[in-house]
Amino acid sequence: MPLELNEHTATLSDVVTVDEVEPLVAWLRATAKPKVNLRRCNHLHTGALQALLLFQPRITSAPVDAFLATQVLPLLRGSSGVSSAESEPP
Amino acid sequence: MNPLLAQFLAEAADLLTQVDEGLLQLERDPGDPELVNEVFRAAHTFKGSSGLFDFPELTRLTHAAEDLLDAVRSGRLALDSGMADDLLAAFDLIRGWLAHVTVHEQLPATAGPAAQSLITKLRGPLGGESAPAASDSAPAPSAVAVAVRGPDWLDVFDAEWLEKTASWLSTTSATMRFVRYTPDEGCFFRAEDPLHLMSQVPAPAVLALIQPFEWPPAETYDEYQCLIGFALATRAAVGELNHLFRYVPDQVEIVELDGDAIRRHLSGEEPPEPPPAVVAEAVVQSQAENVELARDAYAILAAAQRSLTVDSPSGARLSAVARSVAAAASALGVPVEAEEPDIESLTARVATLLAETPAPAEEPPPVVAPPPAERAPSDRARTDDPGGQVGTRILKVDQEKVDHLMELVGELNVAKNGLTFLADAAEEEFGSRVLGRRIKDQYSGLHRIAEELQAAVMDVRMLPLSVAFSRFPRLIRDLSRRLGKTVELVTEGEDTMADKDVIEALGDPLVHLVRNSLDHGIETPAEREAAGKAPAAKITLTAVADGDAVIVEIADDGRGIDADRVKRKAYEKGLISEDELESLTESDAVDLIFRPGFSTADQVSDLSGRGVGMDAVRASVEKLGGTVSMRSQFGRGTSTRLRLPLSMAVTQVMVVSVAGQRFGIPVDLVVETVRVPGAELGRVLHSDVVVLRGEVVPVIDLARALDMPWTPDPAADRAILIVSLHGQRVGLLVEQFHREVDVILKPMEGLLAYAGEFSGTALLGDGLVLLVLNMKEVLSLAARAQ
């Protein structure tokens, strides 16, 4: 089950597909101070990422997946889009 | 065939072998840079030559293989066995194509699709195939040149990061690719996932987000509308990016930037107008022309002045001088009006012109075209390219030519042998002993030369056994992978030389024996460990020269042959009697394997076990004039030994006559010649025998076996030729022994091909055709006749 929606926290795991976007957005809309756990998430659909960007829930734990952790998480945390950790030259 | 293509095919065979060997070695020792280079070079040379012909699939496939090898060479990829499989498959496919090309001079019709699937596989590890159009040598249409200035959207990246990256790129004179992907708003409905696509980009450096100008309020937000876009900096090649974004080309922008371009973007500076190289060159050119022109004009004026003062020309000559002065003046930029020339005014004008225009510098300024720096090293690289045949002392010759030479040597031998008959005739018919002796002298000189010539030609035909062994590393690798066994191949004595025909004929029996070893002999790693052996089995291929023969041995340390089981199987199949089941020794039992129709395998596999096996091996080795023997220790391994003549070109035969007709018998088989009184011939079980040193040897009447009417003189001694066949001695009753001769054996052809009792014909010096006996068939004929 990629999406587990509780009272304050949503846990996203495995591959979050476009099908999960709608319930996620509905939950984000309805939840006052939403928290999202991305720890076991391996891929986030663009629609889900977009929803997270818009509603800006608190990310409680960082994803283990390398691409999500190094490239996507900074997008969710800083508006500049580049975290200091990734500012090493290639 | 076009000679260029013929040469390509000849060289391709060598290159393919090189690639194969290199790949196999590389798999064992993936870190060796020299090996990678070797394989790469061979593939590269191959691709280069293939480009000369209209084989686009061939060039594309080798190109893909070359790219993969290049990645391995540069250390970007580590060669794994999957990649080695693909590469080997690619070169196998090419080998098949070339066989087709050799016959039809074109690629098979299936080449395109076959190549495509392999190209896709080969390109897989490189991050996908570049679009088929781009895989041609022509530059891809979508190739992106290094941009002079960064696009505006570069701002989405962190300025500090850009700064650092720019200085890094400048320091290393590298470039980076920047991708902007602005997905279409409705892309989610087409099952597109832009983030997923971005996550597929190989070697990403940093991902940035392109946010909408204004986010809609949460209440009216439509979660199925894509509002965001991405920008990504990556070290992936443009080709890889083009491939990845091939379905959304209109939503993607790719630029390649170097450090300076990024810096220019950061400082907002306009790119400097590049000095138009072409224009600059043109300016230099025109200046040079001007200087040259001025010099010429000056020279003309000086000549005119000299001519005017010395010759005082008039009429036509004067007007010619005037015209040339006018032309020179206009070239110098001081045009003069043409007027009726008169000598004084012209002289004065020339003088003023020479005074006014300064003499040009003696040498025009050197044309400053910078020497193309890269050309020099690339030229040098070309000279030591291994493809160049300059200076090599090796001559590639079509085998047919050597074969023809060998035939001529044979004919020379025959002609030479004719001289001895001539010498006899000189003595007997013409009564001149002196002439006879002189002919014999001449004969011995000629004989020496013919022998040396024969040895020289034979030497040309000699090849090292490594040629026959070379296919085994590959065969064993493939088969052991298929059977799930671990096998190590050891080859020894590959340098041993043997005739090309022997080497070639050796191929099939060897393959058969190695297959048998792998399939039956060698256990799985688990079984081996249970038996207390190392999990990796060992197959040893050994070649040793032994006089005029070569011994090739295939040994494994597998499970060996269970002699009891072989005996039981043979008994079940009715190959041996019950007595034999009891009495056969272990080594005789192992020999049963060579009986036709024998197989111990309980199951037929696609490798072996169909019962067409060892008997075929023995037959083909015997056809070469060799022998096979096998030794096996149950539980310890099996070794098979092939003994083959070094050369098949010249056969030594012993000539005997039966019923007035001469026949040849290969000397290899002859043990001895004996003469026994007719009374000493005994009869045991309806067949003649002779007792030699206590041994009873059966005697076959050759005349009867060949169905020729002949009755031996009862008073005379019997001439018996003892031959040895499969370790058994047999006596042949003949009429008379003659001498041994070296002959070139020609196989029986045409109407005589059915005559199995003869292995071939040879021409004798006196023009007689000698039939050479196939002893095995003769013995079975004799057995039937009794």
Coordinates of C-alpha atoms in Angstrom, one line a residue, chain B residues 54-446:
Chain B
D54 CA 28.0 -0.8 -48.6
F55 CA 27.3 -2.7 -45.4
P56 CA 25.5 -0.1 -43.3
E57 CA 24.3 -2.7 -40.7
L58 CA 27.8 -4.1 -40.3
T59 CA 29.2 -0.7 -39.7
R60 CA 26.4 0.3 -37.3
L61 CA 26.8 -2.9 -35.3
T62 CA 30.5 -2.7 -35.0
H63 CA 30.1 0.9 -34.1
A64 CA 27.9 0.0 -31.2
A65 CA 30.3 -2.6 -30.1
E66 CA 33.1 -0.2 -30.4
D67 CA 31.3 2.4 -28.3
L68 CA 30.8 -0.2 -25.6
L69 CA 34.4 -1.2 -25.7
D70 CA 35.4 2.4 -25.6
A71 CA 33.4 2.9 -22.4
V72 CA 35.2 -0.1 -20.9
R73 CA 38.5 1.2 -22.1
S74 CA 38.0 4.6 -20.6
G75 CA 36.9 3.0 -17.3
R76 CA 33.4 4.3 -17.4
L77 CA 32.0 0.7 -17.4
A78 CA 33.2 -2.5 -16.0
L79 CA 32.9 -5.4 -18.4
D80 CA 30.6 -8.1 -17.0
S81 CA 29.8 -11.4 -18.5
G82 CA 26.5 -10.1 -19.8
M83 CA 28.3 -7.5 -21.8
A84 CA 30.8 -10.0 -23.0
D85 CA 28.0 -12.2 -24.1
D86 CA 26.5 -9.4 -26.1
L87 CA 29.8 -8.5 -27.6
L88 CA 30.6 -12.1 -28.6
A89 CA 27.1 -12.4 -30.0
A90 CA 27.7 -9.3 -32.1
F91 CA 30.9 -10.6 -33.5
D92 CA 29.4 -14.0 -34.1
L93 CA 26.6 -12.4 -36.1
I94 CA 29.2 -10.5 -38.1
R95 CA 31.1 -13.7 -38.7
G96 CA 27.9 -15.2 -40.1
W97 CA 27.3 -12.2 -42.3
L98 CA 30.8 -12.3 -43.6
A99 CA 30.3 -15.9 -44.6
H100 CA 27.3 -14.8 -46.5
V101 CA 29.2 -11.9 -48.0
T102 CA 31.9 -14.3 -49.2
V103 CA 29.4 -16.1 -51.3
H104 CA 26.8 -13.4 -52.2
E105 CA 28.9 -10.2 -51.8
Q106 CA 26.1 -8.7 -49.8
L107 CA 24.7 -8.9 -46.3
P108 CA 21.8 -11.4 -45.7
A109 CA 18.4 -9.8 -45.9
T110 CA 17.8 -10.4 -42.1
A111 CA 20.8 -8.3 -41.2
G112 CA 18.8 -5.2 -40.3
P113 CA 16.5 -6.5 -37.6
A114 CA 19.2 -8.9 -36.2
A115 CA 21.6 -6.0 -35.9
Q116 CA 19.0 -3.7 -34.4
S117 CA 18.3 -5.9 -31.4
L118 CA 22.0 -6.4 -30.7
I119 CA 22.7 -2.7 -31.1
T120 CA 19.9 -2.0 -28.5
K121 CA 21.5 -4.5 -26.1
L122 CA 25.0 -3.2 -26.7
R123 CA 23.9 0.3 -26.1
G124 CA 22.0 -0.6 -23.0
P125 CA 24.9 -0.3 -20.6
L126 CA 25.8 3.0 -22.2
G127 CA 22.4 4.5 -21.2
G128 CA 20.3 3.6 -24.1
E129 CA 20.6 3.6 -27.8
S130 CA 21.0 6.9 -29.6
A131 CA 18.3 7.3 -32.2
P132 CA 19.0 5.1 -35.2
A133 CA 19.6 8.1 -37.4
A134 CA 22.2 9.3 -34.9
S135 CA 24.0 6.0 -34.8
D136 CA 25.3 6.6 -38.3
S137 CA 28.6 8.2 -38.6
A138 CA 27.0 11.4 -39.7
P139 CA 26.5 13.8 -36.8
A140 CA 23.1 13.6 -35.2
P141 CA 20.8 16.3 -36.5
S142 CA 19.9 17.2 -32.9
A143 CA 23.5 17.5 -31.8
V144 CA 23.9 20.6 -29.7
A145 CA 27.0 22.7 -30.2
V146 CA 28.5 24.3 -27.1
A147 CA 26.4 27.3 -26.5
V148 CA 28.2 30.7 -26.1
R149 CA 25.9 31.9 -23.5
G150 CA 23.6 30.2 -21.0
P151 CA 19.9 30.4 -21.5
D152 CA 17.8 32.5 -19.3
W153 CA 16.3 29.6 -17.4
L154 CA 19.7 28.9 -16.0
D155 CA 18.6 31.2 -13.1
V156 CA 16.7 28.3 -11.6
F157 CA 20.0 26.8 -10.5
D158 CA 21.6 28.1 -7.4
A159 CA 24.0 30.9 -8.3
E160 CA 26.7 29.8 -6.0
W161 CA 26.6 26.3 -7.4
L162 CA 26.7 27.7 -10.9
E163 CA 29.8 29.7 -10.0
K164 CA 31.6 26.7 -8.6
T165 CA 30.6 24.5 -11.5
A166 CA 31.7 27.2 -14.0
S167 CA 35.2 27.4 -12.5
W168 CA 35.4 23.6 -12.3
L169 CA 34.4 23.3 -16.0
S170 CA 36.9 26.0 -17.0
T171 CA 39.7 24.3 -15.1
T172 CA 39.1 21.0 -16.7
S173 CA 37.9 22.4 -20.1
A174 CA 34.9 20.2 -19.8
T175 CA 31.3 20.9 -20.7
M176 CA 28.0 20.0 -19.1
R177 CA 24.6 19.5 -20.5
F178 CA 21.7 21.5 -19.1
V179 CA 18.2 20.2 -19.7
R180 CA 15.0 22.1 -19.3
Y181 CA 11.8 20.1 -19.3
T182 CA 8.5 22.0 -19.3
P183 CA 5.9 19.3 -19.4
D184 CA 2.6 20.0 -21.0
E185 CA -0.2 20.7 -18.5
G186 CA -2.2 17.7 -19.5
C187 CA 0.7 15.3 -19.5
F188 CA -0.6 13.3 -16.5
F189 CA -3.5 12.1 -18.6
R190 CA -1.1 10.6 -21.1
A191 CA 0.4 8.6 -18.3
E192 CA 3.5 10.7 -18.4
D193 CA 5.5 11.3 -15.3
P194 CA 8.1 14.0 -15.8
L195 CA 9.8 13.4 -12.5
H196 CA 10.2 9.8 -13.5
L197 CA 11.8 10.8 -16.7
M198 CA 14.2 13.1 -14.9
S199 CA 15.1 10.4 -12.5
Q200 CA 16.2 8.3 -15.5
V201 CA 18.8 10.8 -16.7
P202 CA 22.2 9.2 -16.2
A203 CA 24.8 11.0 -14.2
P204 CA 22.7 13.8 -12.9
A205 CA 24.5 16.6 -11.1
V206 CA 21.7 18.7 -9.8
L207 CA 17.9 18.9 -10.3
A208 CA 16.1 22.2 -10.1
L209 CA 12.5 23.1 -10.1
I210 CA 10.7 25.4 -12.4
Q211 CA 7.7 26.6 -10.4
P212 CA 4.7 28.3 -11.8
F213 CA 4.5 32.1 -11.6
E214 CA 1.7 31.8 -9.2
W215 CA 0.4 28.7 -7.4
P216 CA -3.4 28.4 -7.6
P217 CA -5.2 28.6 -4.2
A218 CA -5.5 25.3 -2.5
E219 CA -9.3 25.2 -3.0
T220 CA -9.2 25.5 -6.7
Y221 CA -6.1 23.5 -7.2
D222 CA -6.4 20.8 -9.9
E223 CA -4.2 17.9 -9.0
Y224 CA -4.3 16.6 -12.5
Q225 CA -2.8 19.6 -14.1
C226 CA 1.0 19.7 -14.4
L227 CA 2.2 23.1 -13.3
I228 CA 5.8 22.5 -12.6
G229 CA 8.8 21.9 -14.8
F230 CA 12.3 20.8 -14.2
A231 CA 15.8 21.8 -15.0
L232 CA 18.7 19.5 -14.7
A233 CA 22.4 19.7 -15.0
T234 CA 24.0 16.4 -16.1
R235 CA 27.2 14.9 -17.4
A236 CA 25.3 12.5 -19.6
A237 CA 26.0 12.8 -23.4
V238 CA 23.6 14.7 -25.6
G239 CA 22.9 11.4 -27.4
E240 CA 21.7 9.8 -24.2
L241 CA 19.5 12.8 -23.4
N242 CA 18.0 12.8 -26.9
H243 CA 17.2 9.2 -26.5
L244 CA 15.6 9.6 -23.1
F245 CA 13.4 12.5 -24.1
R246 CA 12.6 11.1 -27.6
Y247 CA 8.9 11.2 -26.9
V248 CA 8.7 14.7 -25.7
P249 CA 11.2 16.5 -27.9
D250 CA 9.1 19.7 -28.1
Q251 CA 9.0 20.1 -24.3
V252 CA 12.7 19.7 -23.8
E253 CA 15.5 22.1 -24.4
I254 CA 19.1 20.8 -24.1
V255 CA 22.1 23.1 -24.1
E256 CA 25.7 22.3 -23.7
L257 CA 27.7 24.9 -21.7
D258 CA 31.3 25.3 -20.8
G259 CA 32.6 27.3 -17.8
D260 CA 32.8 30.6 -19.7
A261 CA 29.3 30.4 -20.9
I262 CA 28.0 29.9 -17.4
R263 CA 30.1 32.8 -16.1
R264 CA 28.8 35.0 -18.9
H265 CA 25.3 34.1 -17.9
L266 CA 26.0 35.0 -14.3
S267 CA 27.6 38.3 -15.0
G268 CA 24.9 39.1 -17.6
E269 CA 27.6 39.9 -20.1
E270 CA 27.0 39.6 -23.8
P271 CA 29.1 37.0 -25.5
P272 CA 32.0 38.6 -27.3
E273 CA 31.7 38.7 -31.0
P274 CA 33.8 35.8 -32.0
P275 CA 36.7 36.9 -34.3
P276 CA 35.4 35.7 -37.6
A277 CA 38.3 33.4 -38.5
V278 CA 37.3 33.2 -42.1
V279 CA 37.3 37.0 -42.5
A280 CA 40.6 37.4 -40.8
E281 CA 42.1 34.9 -43.1
A282 CA 40.7 36.6 -46.1
V283 CA 42.3 39.9 -45.0
V284 CA 45.6 38.3 -44.6
Q285 CA 45.2 36.8 -48.0
S286 CA 44.3 40.1 -49.7
Q287 CA 47.2 41.8 -48.1
A288 CA 49.5 39.2 -49.3
E289 CA 48.1 39.5 -52.7
N290 CA 48.5 43.2 -52.7
V291 CA 52.1 43.1 -51.6
E292 CA 52.8 40.5 -54.3
L293 CA 51.0 42.6 -56.9
A294 CA 52.9 45.7 -55.9
R295 CA 56.1 43.9 -56.2
D296 CA 55.2 42.7 -59.7
A297 CA 54.1 46.2 -60.7
Y298 CA 57.3 47.7 -59.4
A299 CA 59.3 45.1 -61.3
I300 CA 57.4 46.0 -64.5
L301 CA 58.0 49.6 -64.1
A302 CA 61.7 49.1 -63.5
A303 CA 61.9 46.9 -66.6
A304 CA 60.0 49.5 -68.6
Q305 CA 62.4 52.2 -67.5
R306 CA 65.3 50.1 -68.5
S307 CA 63.7 49.3 -71.9
L308 CA 62.9 53.0 -72.5
T309 CA 66.4 54.2 -71.7
V310 CA 68.4 51.4 -73.4
D311 CA 66.3 50.4 -76.5
S312 CA 64.4 53.6 -77.2
P313 CA 61.5 51.6 -78.5
S314 CA 59.0 53.0 -81.0
G315 CA 55.7 52.1 -82.7
A316 CA 54.1 48.9 -81.5
R317 CA 56.8 48.2 -79.0
L318 CA 56.4 51.6 -77.4
S319 CA 52.7 51.3 -77.1
A320 CA 53.2 47.8 -75.5
V321 CA 55.5 49.3 -73.0
A322 CA 53.0 52.1 -72.4
R323 CA 50.2 49.6 -71.8
S324 CA 52.2 47.6 -69.3
V325 CA 53.2 50.8 -67.5
A326 CA 49.5 51.8 -67.3
A327 CA 48.6 48.4 -65.9
A328 CA 51.3 48.5 -63.4
A329 CA 50.3 52.0 -62.4
S330 CA 46.7 51.1 -61.8
A331 CA 47.8 48.1 -59.8
L332 CA 49.8 50.4 -57.6
G333 CA 46.7 52.6 -57.2
V334 CA 47.9 55.5 -59.3
P335 CA 46.0 55.1 -62.5
V336 CA 47.2 57.1 -65.4
E337 CA 45.2 58.2 -68.4
A338 CA 45.9 56.4 -71.5
E339 CA 47.3 58.7 -74.1
E340 CA 49.3 58.6 -77.3
P341 CA 52.6 57.2 -76.0
D342 CA 55.7 59.2 -76.8
I343 CA 59.0 58.1 -75.4
E344 CA 59.9 61.1 -73.3
S345 CA 56.6 61.5 -71.5
L346 CA 56.5 57.8 -70.8
T347 CA 60.0 57.8 -69.4
A348 CA 59.2 60.7 -67.2
R349 CA 56.0 59.0 -66.0
V350 CA 57.8 55.8 -65.2
A351 CA 60.4 57.8 -63.3
T352 CA 57.8 59.6 -61.2
L353 CA 55.9 56.4 -60.5
L354 CA 59.0 54.7 -59.3
A355 CA 59.8 57.6 -57.2
E356 CA 56.3 58.0 -55.7
T357 CA 55.6 54.5 -54.8
P358 CA 57.9 53.1 -52.2
A359 CA 59.6 49.8 -53.1
P360 CA 57.7 47.0 -51.4
A361 CA 59.4 44.9 -48.8
E362 CA 61.4 42.1 -50.4
E363 CA 59.4 39.4 -48.7
P364 CA 55.7 39.5 -48.2
P365 CA 54.8 39.1 -44.5
P366 CA 54.4 35.4 -43.8
V367 CA 50.8 34.3 -44.2
V368 CA 49.9 33.7 -40.6
A369 CA 47.7 30.6 -40.8
P370 CA 48.4 28.8 -37.6
P371 CA 49.5 25.2 -38.4
P372 CA 46.7 22.9 -37.4
A373 CA 48.0 21.6 -34.1
E374 CA 46.0 18.4 -34.0
R375 CA 47.1 17.2 -37.4
A376 CA 50.6 16.3 -36.6
P377 CA 49.9 13.8 -33.8
S378 CA 47.1 12.2 -35.8
D379 CA 49.4 11.7 -38.7
R380 CA 51.9 10.2 -36.5
A381 CA 49.3 7.9 -35.0
R382 CA 48.5 6.8 -38.5
T383 CA 52.0 5.7 -39.3
D384 CA 52.2 3.2 -36.4
D385 CA 48.7 2.0 -36.9
P386 CA 48.9 -1.8 -37.0
G387 CA 46.6 -1.8 -40.0
G388 CA 49.4 -0.5 -42.2
Q389 CA 51.2 -3.5 -43.8
V390 CA 54.3 -1.5 -44.5
G391 CA 57.4 -3.3 -43.5
T392 CA 55.8 -6.6 -42.5
R393 CA 57.6 -9.6 -43.7
I394 CA 54.5 -11.8 -43.7
L395 CA 52.9 -12.7 -47.0
K396 CA 49.3 -13.7 -47.1
V397 CA 48.8 -16.3 -49.7
D398 CA 45.7 -18.1 -50.8
Q399 CA 45.8 -21.7 -49.7
E400 CA 45.1 -22.9 -53.2
K401 CA 48.3 -21.5 -54.4
V402 CA 50.3 -23.4 -51.9
D403 CA 48.3 -26.5 -52.7
H404 CA 49.1 -26.0 -56.3
L405 CA 52.8 -25.7 -55.4
M406 CA 52.5 -28.9 -53.5
E407 CA 51.0 -30.7 -56.5
L408 CA 53.9 -29.5 -58.6
V409 CA 56.3 -30.8 -56.1
G410 CA 54.5 -34.1 -56.3
E411 CA 54.8 -34.1 -60.1
L412 CA 58.4 -33.2 -59.9
N413 CA 58.9 -36.2 -57.7
V414 CA 57.2 -38.4 -60.2
A415 CA 59.2 -37.0 -63.0
K416 CA 62.4 -37.4 -61.0
N417 CA 61.5 -41.0 -60.3
G418 CA 61.2 -41.5 -64.0
L419 CA 65.0 -40.9 -64.4
T420 CA 65.9 -44.2 -62.6
F421 CA 63.8 -46.0 -65.2
L422 CA 65.6 -44.1 -67.9
A423 CA 69.0 -45.0 -66.4
D424 CA 68.0 -48.7 -66.5
A425 CA 66.8 -48.4 -70.1
A426 CA 70.1 -46.7 -71.1
E427 CA 72.0 -49.6 -69.6
E428 CA 69.8 -52.4 -70.8
E429 CA 68.3 -51.2 -74.1
F430 CA 71.1 -49.0 -75.4
G431 CA 74.0 -50.8 -73.7
S432 CA 75.6 -47.6 -72.4
R433 CA 76.5 -48.1 -68.8
V434 CA 78.3 -44.7 -68.7
L435 CA 75.2 -42.9 -69.8
G436 CA 73.2 -44.9 -67.2
R437 CA 75.5 -43.9 -64.5
R438 CA 75.5 -40.2 -65.5
I439 CA 71.7 -40.2 -65.5
K440 CA 71.8 -41.7 -62.0
D441 CA 74.2 -39.0 -60.9
Q442 CA 71.9 -36.4 -62.3
Y443 CA 69.0 -38.1 -60.6
S444 CA 70.6 -37.9 -57.1
G445 CA 71.2 -34.1 -57.6
L446 CA 67.6 -33.6 -58.7

